[in-house]
Amino acid sequence: MRQIILDTETTGLEPSQGHRIIEFAALEMVDRKLTGRHLHLYMHPERAIDPDAQRVHGISLEFLEGKPRFADVAAEISDFIADGELIIHNAPFDIGFMNAEFERAGLPMTAAQCAGVIDTLVMARDQFPGKRNSLDALCDRFDVDRSNRTVHGALIDCELLAEVYLWMTRGQESLAMDVEQEESGLETLALLNYERKPIPVLRASENELAEHAQYLDALDKSVKGVCVWRQLEAEAQA
């Protein structure tokens, strides 16, 4: 199966208010292995970027000067996601923006171009109800290194989401699966067979046994008879 890990960064929160995509990233995964093929683009939004959004992703309008518009790269994006199953964290957000951009470019909606969408946020809420399920929280939960992520960025978020998705779905495949390191520089992911080691048995020392006997003697005295522990011991030896 061909799957596409996808993320976008935008000028704001609402495509209905004219906000646009300014960064697009997608990683290709086939049979649960990253192929190294990816698409990463910056786009000029032809409008201002909300200050709150810029504080999240760190992308300024000055940085985007000279970059192509979405319409200029829409066909490239469409070709990359064609017939793939999209894996997105909080899919309605990204799909809403992509649909708005595709509509402007005169292309079919996202659902008509891909083979389906997996929302990892919905998956996480099902697996971990009542817990924080942001991408950062999932990285912490699965011990995925995000030390290089100082701001939200579409490409690095895709790399982190790929690792998180494989951990979240590891029960669907053999735990002996290895996901090889690819030329894209993504960290090797290894899901290995877990070998349960024998539980060590620690025998009580002579001193510990003597102290235990003294404690039971005190219990016998307090109950003016035989304590429950000694009754159980006698039954076990019978």
Coordinates of C-alpha atoms in Angstrom, one line a residue:
M1 CA 0.0 0.0 0.0
R2 CA 1.2 3.5 -0.9
Q3 CA 0.7 5.9 2.0
I4 CA 1.5 9.6 2.2
I5 CA 2.4 11.3 5.5
L6 CA 1.2 14.9 4.9
D7 CA 1.3 18.3 6.7
T8 CA 0.8 21.9 5.9
E9 CA 1.6 25.3 7.5
T10 CA -0.8 28.2 6.8
T11 CA -1.3 32.0 7.1
G12 CA -4.1 31.4 9.7
L13 CA -6.7 29.0 10.9
E14 CA -9.7 29.4 8.6
P15 CA -9.6 28.8 4.8
S16 CA -13.1 30.2 4.7
Q17 CA -11.6 33.6 5.8
G18 CA -9.1 33.5 2.8
H19 CA -6.2 32.0 4.7
R20 CA -3.7 30.1 2.5
I21 CA -1.2 27.3 2.6
I22 CA 2.4 28.5 2.7
E23 CA 4.3 25.2 3.3
F24 CA 3.5 21.7 2.1
A25 CA 5.3 18.5 2.9
A26 CA 4.7 14.9 2.2
L27 CA 6.6 11.7 2.7
E28 CA 6.0 8.5 0.7
M29 CA 5.7 5.2 2.6
V30 CA 5.1 1.9 0.9
D31 CA 4.4 -1.3 2.8
R32 CA 5.1 0.6 6.1
K33 CA 8.6 1.6 4.9
L34 CA 9.7 5.1 4.0
T35 CA 10.9 5.2 0.5
G36 CA 12.9 8.4 0.7
R37 CA 10.7 10.0 -1.9
H38 CA 9.2 13.3 -0.6
L39 CA 7.8 16.6 -1.7
H40 CA 8.5 19.8 0.2
L41 CA 7.4 23.2 -1.0
Y42 CA 7.0 26.8 0.2
M43 CA 4.4 29.0 -1.5
H44 CA 3.6 32.7 -1.5
P45 CA 0.1 33.2 -0.1
E46 CA -0.6 36.5 -1.8
R47 CA -1.8 37.8 1.5
A48 CA -0.5 38.7 5.0
I49 CA 0.4 36.1 7.6
D50 CA -1.4 36.3 10.9
P51 CA 1.1 37.1 13.7
D52 CA -0.2 34.3 15.9
A53 CA 0.4 31.8 13.0
Q54 CA 3.9 33.1 12.3
R55 CA 4.8 32.7 16.0
V56 CA 3.9 29.0 15.6
H57 CA 5.7 28.1 12.4
G58 CA 8.2 31.0 12.1
I59 CA 7.6 31.6 8.4
S60 CA 7.5 35.3 7.4
L61 CA 6.1 36.9 4.3
E62 CA 9.6 38.2 3.5
F63 CA 11.0 34.6 3.5
L64 CA 8.3 33.7 1.0
E65 CA 9.1 36.5 -1.5
G66 CA 9.9 34.9 -4.9
K67 CA 8.3 31.6 -4.0
P68 CA 5.7 30.1 -6.3
R69 CA 2.0 30.4 -5.7
F70 CA 0.0 27.3 -4.9
A71 CA -1.5 27.4 -8.4
D72 CA 2.0 27.1 -9.8
V73 CA 2.7 23.8 -7.9
A74 CA -0.8 22.5 -7.6
A75 CA -0.3 19.9 -10.3
E76 CA 2.9 18.7 -8.7
I77 CA 1.1 18.2 -5.4
S78 CA -1.8 16.5 -7.1
D79 CA 0.6 14.1 -8.8
F80 CA 2.4 13.2 -5.6
I81 CA -0.7 12.4 -3.6
A82 CA -2.6 10.7 -6.4
D83 CA -4.0 7.3 -5.4
G84 CA -2.2 7.3 -2.0
E85 CA -3.7 7.0 1.4
L86 CA -3.1 10.2 3.3
I87 CA -1.9 10.1 6.9
I88 CA -2.5 13.4 8.6
H89 CA -2.7 14.6 12.3
N90 CA -6.0 16.5 12.6
A91 CA -6.9 15.8 9.0
P92 CA -9.9 18.2 8.7
F93 CA -7.6 21.2 9.1
D94 CA -5.2 20.3 6.3
I95 CA -7.8 18.8 4.0
G96 CA -9.9 22.0 4.4
F97 CA -7.0 24.1 3.3
M98 CA -6.1 21.8 0.4
N99 CA -9.6 21.6 -0.9
A100 CA -9.8 25.4 -0.9
E101 CA -6.5 25.6 -2.8
F102 CA -7.4 22.9 -5.3
E103 CA -10.7 24.6 -5.9
R104 CA -8.9 27.9 -6.7
A105 CA -6.6 26.0 -9.1
G106 CA -9.5 24.2 -10.8
L107 CA -8.5 20.8 -9.6
P108 CA -10.6 18.0 -8.0
M109 CA -11.1 17.9 -4.2
T110 CA -8.6 16.0 -2.2
A111 CA -10.9 13.0 -1.6
A112 CA -11.3 12.5 -5.4
Q113 CA -7.5 12.4 -5.8
C114 CA -6.4 10.1 -3.0
A115 CA -7.3 6.6 -1.8
G116 CA -8.5 7.7 1.6
V117 CA -7.4 9.6 4.7
I118 CA -6.2 8.4 8.1
D119 CA -6.5 10.9 10.9
T120 CA -3.9 10.1 13.6
L121 CA -5.6 12.5 16.0
V122 CA -8.8 10.4 15.9
M123 CA -6.7 7.2 16.2
A124 CA -4.9 8.6 19.3
R125 CA -8.1 9.7 20.9
D126 CA -9.4 6.2 20.5
Q127 CA -6.3 4.6 21.9
F128 CA -5.7 7.1 24.7
P129 CA -9.1 8.6 25.7
G130 CA -8.9 11.5 28.1
K131 CA -5.2 12.2 27.5
R132 CA -3.3 14.8 25.5
N133 CA -3.0 13.7 22.0
S134 CA -1.1 16.5 20.2
L135 CA 1.8 15.5 18.0
D136 CA 4.2 16.6 20.8
A137 CA 2.3 14.6 23.4
L138 CA 2.4 11.5 21.2
C139 CA 6.2 11.9 20.5
D140 CA 6.7 12.0 24.3
R141 CA 4.5 9.0 24.8
F142 CA 6.4 6.9 22.2
D143 CA 9.8 8.3 23.1
V144 CA 10.2 9.9 19.6
D145 CA 13.0 12.4 19.6
R146 CA 11.7 15.9 18.8
S147 CA 14.7 17.9 20.1
N148 CA 15.3 19.4 16.6
R149 CA 11.8 20.8 16.4
T150 CA 12.0 24.4 17.7
V151 CA 9.0 25.6 15.7
H152 CA 6.2 23.8 13.8
G153 CA 7.3 23.0 10.3
A154 CA 5.6 20.8 7.7
L155 CA 8.6 18.6 6.8
I156 CA 9.8 17.9 10.4
D157 CA 6.2 17.3 11.5
C158 CA 5.9 14.7 8.8
E159 CA 9.0 13.0 9.9
L160 CA 7.8 12.9 13.5
L161 CA 4.3 11.8 12.5
A162 CA 5.8 8.9 10.4
E163 CA 7.5 7.5 13.5
V164 CA 4.4 8.1 15.7
Y165 CA 2.1 6.4 13.1
L166 CA 4.3 3.3 12.9
W167 CA 4.3 3.0 16.7
M168 CA 0.5 3.5 16.9
T169 CA -0.1 0.8 14.4
R170 CA 2.7 -1.6 15.3
G171 CA 0.1 -4.3 16.2
Q172 CA -1.0 -4.5 12.6
E173 CA 2.3 -6.0 11.4
S174 CA 4.9 -8.3 12.8
L175 CA 6.9 -6.7 15.7
A176 CA 10.0 -8.1 14.0
M177 CA 9.6 -5.5 11.2
D178 CA 12.5 -3.1 10.5
V179 CA 11.9 0.2 8.9
E180 CA 15.2 0.9 7.1
Q181 CA 16.9 4.3 7.2
E182 CA 16.4 6.2 4.0
E183 CA 18.5 8.6 2.0
S184 CA 16.2 11.5 3.2
G185 CA 18.1 11.3 6.5
L186 CA 15.1 10.1 8.5
E187 CA 16.1 8.3 11.7
T188 CA 16.0 4.5 11.5
L189 CA 12.9 3.1 13.1
A190 CA 13.1 -0.5 14.5
L191 CA 10.2 -2.4 15.9
L192 CA 11.8 -5.6 17.4
N193 CA 10.5 -8.8 18.9
Y194 CA 10.2 -8.3 22.6
E195 CA 11.9 -11.2 24.4
R196 CA 10.7 -11.5 28.0
K197 CA 13.6 -12.3 30.3
P198 CA 13.1 -14.8 33.2
I199 CA 12.0 -13.2 36.4
P200 CA 14.8 -13.5 39.0
V201 CA 13.9 -15.3 42.2
L202 CA 15.6 -13.8 45.3
R203 CA 15.7 -16.3 48.2
A204 CA 15.5 -15.0 51.8
S205 CA 18.6 -15.1 53.8
E206 CA 18.9 -17.0 57.1
N207 CA 18.7 -13.7 59.0
E208 CA 15.6 -12.6 57.1
L209 CA 13.9 -15.9 57.8
A210 CA 14.7 -15.6 61.5
E211 CA 13.2 -12.0 61.5
H212 CA 10.1 -13.3 59.7
A213 CA 9.6 -16.1 62.3
Q214 CA 9.9 -13.6 65.1
Y215 CA 7.3 -11.4 63.4
L216 CA 4.9 -14.3 63.1
D217 CA 5.5 -15.2 66.8
A218 CA 4.4 -11.7 67.7
L219 CA 1.3 -12.1 65.5
D220 CA 0.5 -15.4 67.2
K221 CA 0.8 -13.7 70.5
S222 CA -1.4 -10.8 69.5
V223 CA -4.2 -13.0 68.2
K224 CA -3.8 -15.5 71.1
G225 CA -3.5 -18.4 68.8
V226 CA -2.1 -19.1 65.3
C227 CA -2.0 -16.2 62.8
V228 CA -3.5 -16.6 59.3
W229 CA -0.1 -16.7 57.7
R230 CA 0.9 -19.8 59.7
Q231 CA -2.5 -21.4 59.0
L232 CA -1.9 -21.0 55.3
E233 CA 1.7 -22.3 55.6
A234 CA 0.3 -25.4 57.4
E235 CA -2.3 -26.0 54.7
A236 CA 0.3 -25.7 52.0
Q237 CA 2.5 -28.3 53.6
A238 CA -0.3 -30.7 54.3

